[in-house]
Amino acid sequence: MSKFLTEKYQKLKPYTPGEQPKERAYIKLNTNESPFPPSPQAIERARAEADKLMLYPDPECKELAGLLAEKCGVSNDCVILTNGSDEVLNFAFMAYCDGNTPAVFADITYGFYKVFAELNGVPYREIPLKEDFSLCVDEYIQADGTVFIANPNAPTGLALPRTEIERLLKANPNRVVVVDEAYVDFGGESCIPLTEKYGNLLVVQTFSKSRSMAGARLGFGVGSPALIEDLTRVRYSTNPYNVNKMTMAAGLGALSDEKYFQENCKTIIENRAWTERELEKIGFTLTRSKTNFIFAKHERLGGEELYLKLKEKGVLVRHFSAPRIAEYNRITVGSKKEMEILIERIKSILEETK
């Protein structure tokens, strides 16, 4: 770092994104990307906007926000569009956390929560998941501060029922609860219907996973008009043109192609179930994932060892070094062919390490 970096950022530990290596071709099962391209309608609409890039995009994202609100069953003023869901999450840390209002989240969850807290200089509390990686809502009911819950959780893949989130919301209407639903379309239960009932709920989703648009960077938040007004105030104070014209158009195309979306989600859920069965046959223990990834460990092969050996064989998975999860790997659910290759190469590694 340079000598000019301000003291408040010198100790900042940035988020570590998944590997994106270029030195060879890998089967990428490490960053929870979709194995399917975006909807043809998304591609067509994005291309149509390419020759208009000399113009600023609509800062209000009116057309996209209207269609999204319709899909979510809420009014237009209950939706905010952002540059990926990470941006709306950061806005929430900025808007609802400070020296008097800490952030509260699990010890094993999306790594960006801790980064956002440190980036914005707010105190935070990490509540340990239970031994089986489940989240106990009662511990959050008693906690002071703004609550952030990934549901389904990453990297564990576990999901809470909507009734548990509602119990948390009811317990204290005077604090904000942010529910991060990046993976909800693969078997979770969305809390969006609760936003009209509870003014302290913000639901965050993304187009990156189930709508195959990780490279486009498009996310959104759904909440009461008052919460959305708060977040819009922050957005207009940072970057009002945060969603570019091509991404906005691609979002419209993706939302318009419901059949493509549903078929892809169905296929990933089927591929997940097949892979889980095959992994269990060869000695893996895994959580019951409601996401587009699997969280698994082997009875005799360490997590880091398996990750490195798979990488040598051209397959990337995600390994985390935190003590409680170091024996696990997070494996993105790809195409059926990719999952067959994964199982084949794991079997080969197990034979080599007998």
Short mmCIF file of C-alpha atoms in Angstrom, two decimals:
data_model
loop_
_atom_site.label_atom_id
_atom_site.label_comp_id
_atom_site.label_asym_id
_atom_site.label_seq_id
_atom_site.Cartn_x
_atom_site.Cartn_y
_atom_site.Cartn_z
CA MET A 1 0.00 0.00 0.00
CA SER A 2 1.10 3.58 -0.47
CA LYS A 3 1.97 6.00 2.30
CA PHE A 4 -1.08 8.05 1.29
CA LEU A 5 -3.73 5.49 2.24
CA THR A 6 -5.76 6.85 5.13
CA GLU A 7 -5.39 5.13 8.48
CA LYS A 8 -9.01 3.94 8.54
CA TYR A 9 -8.36 1.71 5.50
CA GLN A 10 -4.84 0.48 6.29
CA LYS A 11 -6.10 -2.53 8.27
CA LEU A 12 -9.01 -3.29 5.96
CA LYS A 13 -9.12 -6.92 4.81
CA PRO A 14 -10.83 -6.93 1.41
CA TYR A 15 -13.26 -9.60 0.28
CA THR A 16 -11.55 -12.41 -1.61
CA PRO A 17 -13.48 -13.28 -4.78
CA GLY A 18 -13.37 -16.76 -6.24
CA GLU A 19 -10.54 -17.63 -8.60
CA GLN A 20 -10.90 -16.58 -12.23
CA PRO A 21 -7.73 -18.19 -13.68
CA LYS A 22 -6.78 -17.70 -17.32
CA GLU A 23 -3.70 -19.90 -17.58
CA ARG A 24 -5.71 -22.99 -18.59
CA ALA A 25 -9.26 -24.13 -19.22
CA TYR A 26 -11.00 -25.26 -16.03
CA ILE A 27 -14.39 -26.65 -15.21
CA LYS A 28 -15.40 -23.74 -12.97
CA LEU A 29 -17.41 -24.92 -10.00
CA ASN A 30 -16.05 -22.31 -7.58
CA THR A 31 -18.03 -19.08 -7.95
CA ASN A 32 -21.68 -20.22 -8.17
CA GLU A 33 -22.13 -18.97 -11.71
CA SER A 34 -24.86 -20.45 -13.87
CA PRO A 35 -23.82 -23.06 -16.44
CA PHE A 36 -26.40 -21.57 -18.81
CA PRO A 37 -26.07 -18.38 -20.88
CA PRO A 38 -28.49 -15.51 -20.25
CA SER A 39 -31.93 -15.71 -21.80
CA PRO A 40 -31.87 -15.08 -25.56
CA GLN A 41 -34.25 -12.19 -24.87
CA ALA A 42 -31.72 -10.69 -22.43
CA ILE A 43 -28.93 -10.96 -25.00
CA GLU A 44 -31.07 -9.47 -27.79
CA ARG A 45 -32.19 -6.52 -25.69
CA ALA A 46 -28.68 -5.78 -24.44
CA ARG A 47 -27.32 -5.76 -28.01
CA ALA A 48 -30.02 -3.32 -29.05
CA GLU A 49 -28.73 -0.83 -26.47
CA ALA A 50 -25.07 -1.03 -27.53
CA ASP A 51 -25.29 1.83 -30.02
CA LYS A 52 -26.83 4.13 -27.37
CA LEU A 53 -23.97 4.00 -24.91
CA MET A 54 -23.08 7.64 -25.55
CA LEU A 55 -26.16 8.46 -23.43
CA TYR A 56 -26.56 8.09 -19.69
CA PRO A 57 -28.93 5.36 -18.50
CA ASP A 58 -32.19 6.19 -16.75
CA PRO A 59 -31.14 6.74 -13.11
CA GLU A 60 -34.57 5.64 -11.91
CA CYS A 61 -34.55 2.42 -13.99
CA LYS A 62 -38.28 3.06 -14.43
CA GLU A 63 -39.13 0.36 -16.95
CA LEU A 64 -37.10 -2.34 -15.23
CA ALA A 65 -38.27 -1.31 -11.76
CA GLY A 66 -41.89 -1.44 -12.96
CA LEU A 67 -41.58 -4.94 -14.39
CA LEU A 68 -39.66 -6.15 -11.35
CA ALA A 69 -42.24 -4.69 -8.98
CA GLU A 70 -44.97 -6.47 -10.95
CA LYS A 71 -43.10 -9.78 -10.69
CA CYS A 72 -42.61 -9.29 -6.94
CA GLY A 73 -46.21 -8.23 -6.33
CA VAL A 74 -45.27 -4.86 -4.84
CA SER A 75 -45.61 -1.21 -5.88
CA ASN A 76 -42.87 0.51 -7.91
CA ASP A 77 -41.69 2.58 -4.95
CA CYS A 78 -40.84 -0.61 -3.06
CA VAL A 79 -37.96 -1.54 -5.41
CA ILE A 80 -34.38 -0.30 -5.90
CA LEU A 81 -32.04 -1.49 -8.68
CA THR A 82 -28.30 -1.68 -8.05
CA ASN A 83 -24.96 -2.69 -9.53
CA GLY A 84 -25.14 -6.25 -8.25
CA SER A 85 -26.69 -7.19 -4.92
CA ASP A 86 -23.41 -6.30 -3.21
CA GLU A 87 -24.14 -2.63 -3.85
CA VAL A 88 -27.54 -2.66 -2.16
CA LEU A 89 -26.02 -4.58 0.75
CA ASN A 90 -23.35 -1.90 1.11
CA PHE A 91 -26.04 0.78 0.95
CA ALA A 92 -27.82 -0.99 3.82
CA PHE A 93 -24.65 -0.98 5.93
CA MET A 94 -24.24 2.73 5.17
CA ALA A 95 -27.87 3.60 5.89
CA TYR A 96 -28.67 1.43 8.90
CA CYS A 97 -25.41 0.91 10.81
CA ASP A 98 -23.23 3.35 12.73
CA GLY A 99 -21.41 3.68 16.03
CA ASN A 100 -24.70 3.35 17.91
CA THR A 101 -26.23 0.66 15.69
CA PRO A 102 -23.94 -2.31 15.08
CA ALA A 103 -24.33 -4.91 12.36
CA VAL A 104 -25.24 -8.44 13.43
CA PHE A 105 -24.62 -11.53 11.29
CA ALA A 106 -23.52 -15.16 11.50
CA ASP A 107 -19.91 -16.24 11.99
CA ILE A 108 -20.16 -18.47 8.91
CA THR A 109 -21.92 -16.59 6.14
CA TYR A 110 -21.25 -14.37 3.12
CA GLY A 111 -17.79 -12.89 3.66
CA PHE A 112 -18.70 -9.45 2.38
CA TYR A 113 -20.77 -8.61 5.49
CA LYS A 114 -17.66 -8.31 7.63
CA VAL A 115 -15.90 -6.33 4.90
CA PHE A 116 -18.79 -3.89 4.55
CA ALA A 117 -18.88 -3.38 8.32
CA GLU A 118 -15.15 -2.64 8.45
CA LEU A 119 -15.24 -0.52 5.28
CA ASN A 120 -17.95 1.68 6.78
CA GLY A 121 -16.34 1.79 10.21
CA VAL A 122 -19.26 0.26 12.08
CA PRO A 123 -19.06 -2.22 14.96
CA TYR A 124 -20.37 -5.70 14.31
CA ARG A 125 -21.23 -8.88 16.17
CA GLU A 126 -20.86 -12.37 14.74
CA ILE A 127 -23.24 -14.97 16.18
CA PRO A 128 -21.95 -18.54 15.83
CA LEU A 129 -24.04 -20.98 13.85
CA LYS A 130 -24.96 -24.15 15.70
CA GLU A 131 -22.81 -27.26 15.36
CA ASP A 132 -24.89 -28.45 12.39
CA PHE A 133 -24.50 -24.99 10.74
CA SER A 134 -28.13 -24.07 11.37
CA LEU A 135 -29.01 -20.53 12.45
CA CYS A 136 -30.90 -19.97 15.71
CA VAL A 137 -33.28 -17.04 15.29
CA ASP A 138 -33.73 -16.69 19.06
CA GLU A 139 -30.13 -15.48 19.36
CA TYR A 140 -30.88 -12.68 16.89
CA ILE A 141 -34.08 -11.68 18.63
CA GLN A 142 -32.04 -10.68 21.66
CA ALA A 143 -29.26 -8.95 19.69
CA ASP A 144 -29.04 -5.18 19.36
CA GLY A 145 -28.37 -3.76 15.89
CA THR A 146 -29.21 -4.22 12.23
CA VAL A 147 -29.46 -7.90 11.35
CA PHE A 148 -28.10 -9.38 8.12
CA ILE A 149 -29.15 -12.94 7.25
CA ALA A 150 -28.24 -14.79 4.07
CA ASN A 151 -31.18 -17.08 3.40
CA PRO A 152 -30.30 -19.57 2.03
CA ASN A 153 -26.94 -19.15 3.68
CA ALA A 154 -23.57 -19.25 1.96
CA PRO A 155 -21.43 -21.30 2.08
CA THR A 156 -23.55 -23.78 4.09
CA GLY A 157 -26.53 -23.84 1.70
CA LEU A 158 -29.06 -24.10 4.53
CA ALA A 159 -32.32 -22.14 4.52
CA LEU A 160 -34.68 -20.87 7.19
CA PRO A 161 -38.45 -21.04 6.65
CA ARG A 162 -40.17 -17.70 6.16
CA THR A 163 -41.99 -18.17 9.47
CA GLU A 164 -38.68 -17.89 11.33
CA ILE A 165 -37.81 -14.61 9.62
CA GLU A 166 -41.28 -13.32 10.45
CA ARG A 167 -40.76 -14.23 14.09
CA LEU A 168 -37.58 -12.14 14.09
CA LEU A 169 -39.34 -9.20 12.46
CA LYS A 170 -42.21 -9.29 14.93
CA ALA A 171 -39.91 -9.44 17.94
CA ASN A 172 -38.43 -5.99 17.35
CA PRO A 173 -40.05 -3.68 14.77
CA ASN A 174 -37.59 -0.92 15.72
CA ARG A 175 -34.58 -2.38 13.94
CA VAL A 176 -33.95 -3.28 10.31
CA VAL A 177 -33.58 -6.90 9.20
CA VAL A 178 -31.84 -7.45 5.86
CA VAL A 179 -32.50 -10.83 4.24
CA ASP A 180 -30.04 -11.66 1.46
CA GLU A 181 -31.78 -14.04 -0.96
CA ALA A 182 -29.09 -14.48 -3.60
CA TYR A 183 -29.87 -18.21 -3.85
CA VAL A 184 -33.58 -18.29 -3.03
CA ASP A 185 -34.68 -19.48 -6.49
CA PHE A 186 -33.08 -22.91 -5.97
CA GLY A 187 -35.35 -24.10 -3.18
CA GLY A 188 -35.64 -21.35 -0.58
CA GLU A 189 -38.75 -19.44 0.49
CA SER A 190 -38.67 -15.73 -0.35
CA CYS A 191 -39.55 -13.13 2.26
CA ILE A 192 -40.66 -10.56 -0.32
CA PRO A 193 -44.35 -11.13 0.60
CA LEU A 194 -43.52 -9.98 4.14
CA THR A 195 -42.25 -6.57 2.99
CA GLU A 196 -45.76 -5.15 2.76
CA LYS A 197 -46.51 -6.27 6.31
CA TYR A 198 -43.24 -5.30 8.01
CA GLY A 199 -41.68 -1.87 7.48
CA ASN A 200 -38.37 -3.02 8.97
CA LEU A 201 -37.63 -5.70 6.34
CA LEU A 202 -35.31 -5.29 3.36
CA VAL A 203 -35.04 -8.24 0.97
CA VAL A 204 -32.05 -8.35 -1.37
CA GLN A 205 -31.82 -10.48 -4.53
CA THR A 206 -29.58 -10.76 -7.58
CA PHE A 207 -29.73 -11.61 -11.29
CA SER A 208 -26.27 -13.26 -11.03
CA LYS A 209 -27.28 -16.81 -10.16
CA SER A 210 -30.69 -18.00 -11.31
CA ARG A 211 -30.92 -15.52 -14.20
CA SER A 212 -27.39 -16.19 -15.54
CA MET A 213 -26.23 -12.57 -15.39
CA ALA A 214 -23.21 -12.60 -13.05
CA GLY A 215 -21.18 -10.66 -15.61
CA ALA A 216 -23.84 -7.98 -16.04
CA ARG A 217 -23.91 -6.92 -12.35
CA LEU A 218 -27.56 -6.42 -11.53
CA GLY A 219 -29.16 -6.68 -8.11
CA PHE A 220 -32.16 -5.24 -6.33
CA GLY A 221 -33.76 -4.60 -2.98
CA VAL A 222 -37.42 -4.81 -1.99
CA GLY A 223 -38.78 -3.08 1.08
CA SER A 224 -41.20 -0.46 2.31
CA PRO A 225 -41.27 2.85 0.38
CA ALA A 226 -39.54 4.51 3.35
CA LEU A 227 -36.63 2.03 3.30
CA ILE A 228 -36.26 2.34 -0.46
CA GLU A 229 -36.22 6.12 -0.12
CA ASP A 230 -33.38 5.78 2.41
CA LEU A 231 -31.34 3.60 0.05
CA THR A 232 -32.07 5.87 -2.91
CA ARG A 233 -30.72 8.80 -0.91
CA VAL A 234 -27.47 6.87 -0.43
CA ARG A 235 -27.40 5.80 -4.10
CA TYR A 236 -27.87 9.34 -5.38
CA SER A 237 -25.06 10.42 -3.07
CA THR A 238 -22.63 7.89 -4.55
CA ASN A 239 -23.54 6.93 -8.13
CA PRO A 240 -27.02 7.70 -9.51
CA TYR A 241 -26.16 6.04 -12.84
CA ASN A 242 -25.24 2.76 -11.17
CA VAL A 243 -27.01 0.42 -13.62
CA ASN A 244 -25.78 0.76 -17.21
CA LYS A 245 -28.05 0.74 -20.27
CA MET A 246 -27.08 -2.73 -21.53
CA THR A 247 -27.48 -4.34 -18.12
CA MET A 248 -30.86 -2.65 -17.66
CA ALA A 249 -32.00 -3.97 -21.02
CA ALA A 250 -30.69 -7.46 -20.27
CA GLY A 251 -32.62 -7.40 -16.99
CA LEU A 252 -35.83 -6.60 -18.85
CA GLY A 253 -35.21 -9.49 -21.22
CA ALA A 254 -34.43 -11.91 -18.40
CA LEU A 255 -37.58 -10.99 -16.47
CA SER A 256 -39.67 -11.36 -19.63
CA ASP A 257 -38.50 -14.93 -20.23
CA GLU A 258 -40.09 -16.77 -17.31
CA LYS A 259 -40.05 -20.17 -19.01
CA TYR A 260 -36.28 -20.05 -19.58
CA PHE A 261 -35.72 -19.00 -15.97
CA GLN A 262 -37.91 -21.75 -14.52
CA GLU A 263 -36.40 -24.47 -16.72
CA ASN A 264 -32.85 -23.54 -15.74
CA CYS A 265 -33.68 -23.50 -12.03
CA LYS A 266 -35.37 -26.90 -12.36
CA THR A 267 -32.34 -28.36 -14.15
CA ILE A 268 -29.89 -27.07 -11.54
CA ILE A 269 -32.02 -28.51 -8.72
CA GLU A 270 -32.06 -31.87 -10.52
CA ASN A 271 -28.30 -31.77 -11.12
CA ARG A 272 -27.76 -30.87 -7.46
CA ALA A 273 -29.80 -33.86 -6.30
CA TRP A 274 -27.92 -36.22 -8.64
CA THR A 275 -24.53 -34.93 -7.49
CA GLU A 276 -25.49 -35.16 -3.82
CA ARG A 277 -26.43 -38.82 -4.25
CA GLU A 278 -23.18 -39.60 -6.07
CA LEU A 279 -21.06 -37.80 -3.47
CA GLU A 280 -22.72 -39.65 -0.60
CA LYS A 281 -22.02 -42.97 -2.33
CA ILE A 282 -18.27 -42.26 -2.20
CA GLY A 283 -18.02 -41.15 1.41
CA PHE A 284 -19.03 -37.48 1.51
CA THR A 285 -21.04 -35.76 4.21
CA LEU A 286 -23.00 -32.75 3.01
CA THR A 287 -25.54 -30.21 4.14
CA ARG A 288 -29.03 -30.17 2.63
CA SER A 289 -28.50 -27.33 0.23
CA LYS A 290 -31.26 -25.06 -1.08
CA THR A 291 -28.84 -23.26 -3.39
CA ASN A 292 -26.95 -23.80 -6.65
CA PHE A 293 -23.99 -25.23 -4.76
CA ILE A 294 -23.17 -28.17 -2.50
CA PHE A 295 -21.22 -27.93 0.77
CA ALA A 296 -19.42 -31.20 1.38
CA LYS A 297 -16.55 -32.93 3.18
CA HIS A 298 -15.00 -36.35 2.75
CA GLU A 299 -14.47 -38.88 5.51
CA ARG A 300 -10.75 -39.33 4.82
CA LEU A 301 -9.64 -36.54 2.48
CA GLY A 302 -9.07 -33.03 3.86
CA GLY A 303 -10.85 -30.07 2.32
CA GLU A 304 -7.74 -28.26 1.14
CA GLU A 305 -6.16 -31.46 -0.17
CA LEU A 306 -9.23 -32.28 -2.26
CA TYR A 307 -9.43 -28.69 -3.56
CA LEU A 308 -5.78 -28.75 -4.68
CA LYS A 309 -5.99 -32.19 -6.26
CA LEU A 310 -9.14 -31.25 -8.17
CA LYS A 311 -7.43 -28.10 -9.39
CA GLU A 312 -4.55 -30.19 -10.70
CA LYS A 313 -7.13 -32.20 -12.63
CA GLY A 314 -8.77 -29.11 -14.13
CA VAL A 315 -11.75 -28.68 -11.79
CA LEU A 316 -12.09 -25.61 -9.56
CA VAL A 317 -14.14 -25.70 -6.36
CA ARG A 318 -14.11 -23.19 -3.49
CA HIS A 319 -12.19 -23.93 -0.30
CA PHE A 320 -12.38 -21.79 2.85
CA SER A 321 -9.68 -21.90 5.50
CA ALA A 322 -11.82 -20.84 8.49
CA PRO A 323 -11.40 -23.53 11.19
CA ARG A 324 -15.03 -24.64 11.44
CA ILE A 325 -15.38 -25.23 7.70
CA ALA A 326 -11.82 -26.04 6.60
CA GLU A 327 -12.67 -29.67 5.90
CA TYR A 328 -15.48 -28.68 3.53
CA ASN A 329 -15.53 -27.49 -0.07
CA ARG A 330 -18.26 -25.49 -1.74
CA ILE A 331 -19.07 -26.99 -5.13
CA THR A 332 -21.13 -25.06 -7.67
CA VAL A 333 -23.80 -27.10 -9.43
CA GLY A 334 -23.02 -26.94 -13.13
CA SER A 335 -24.30 -28.82 -16.15
CA LYS A 336 -24.92 -32.56 -15.88
CA LYS A 337 -21.78 -33.19 -17.93
CA GLU A 338 -19.69 -31.00 -15.61
CA MET A 339 -21.01 -32.82 -12.55
CA GLU A 340 -20.28 -36.20 -14.12
CA ILE A 341 -16.68 -35.09 -14.75
CA LEU A 342 -16.42 -33.84 -11.16
CA ILE A 343 -17.52 -37.22 -9.75
CA GLU A 344 -15.22 -39.08 -12.12
CA ARG A 345 -12.20 -37.01 -11.07
CA ILE A 346 -12.99 -37.26 -7.36
CA LYS A 347 -13.16 -41.04 -7.73
CA SER A 348 -9.79 -40.96 -9.45
CA ILE A 349 -8.31 -38.90 -6.58
CA LEU A 350 -9.72 -41.30 -4.00
CA GLU A 351 -8.11 -44.22 -5.84
CA GLU A 352 -4.76 -42.41 -5.96
CA THR A 353 -4.82 -41.63 -2.24
CA LYS A 354 -5.72 -45.09 -0.90
#
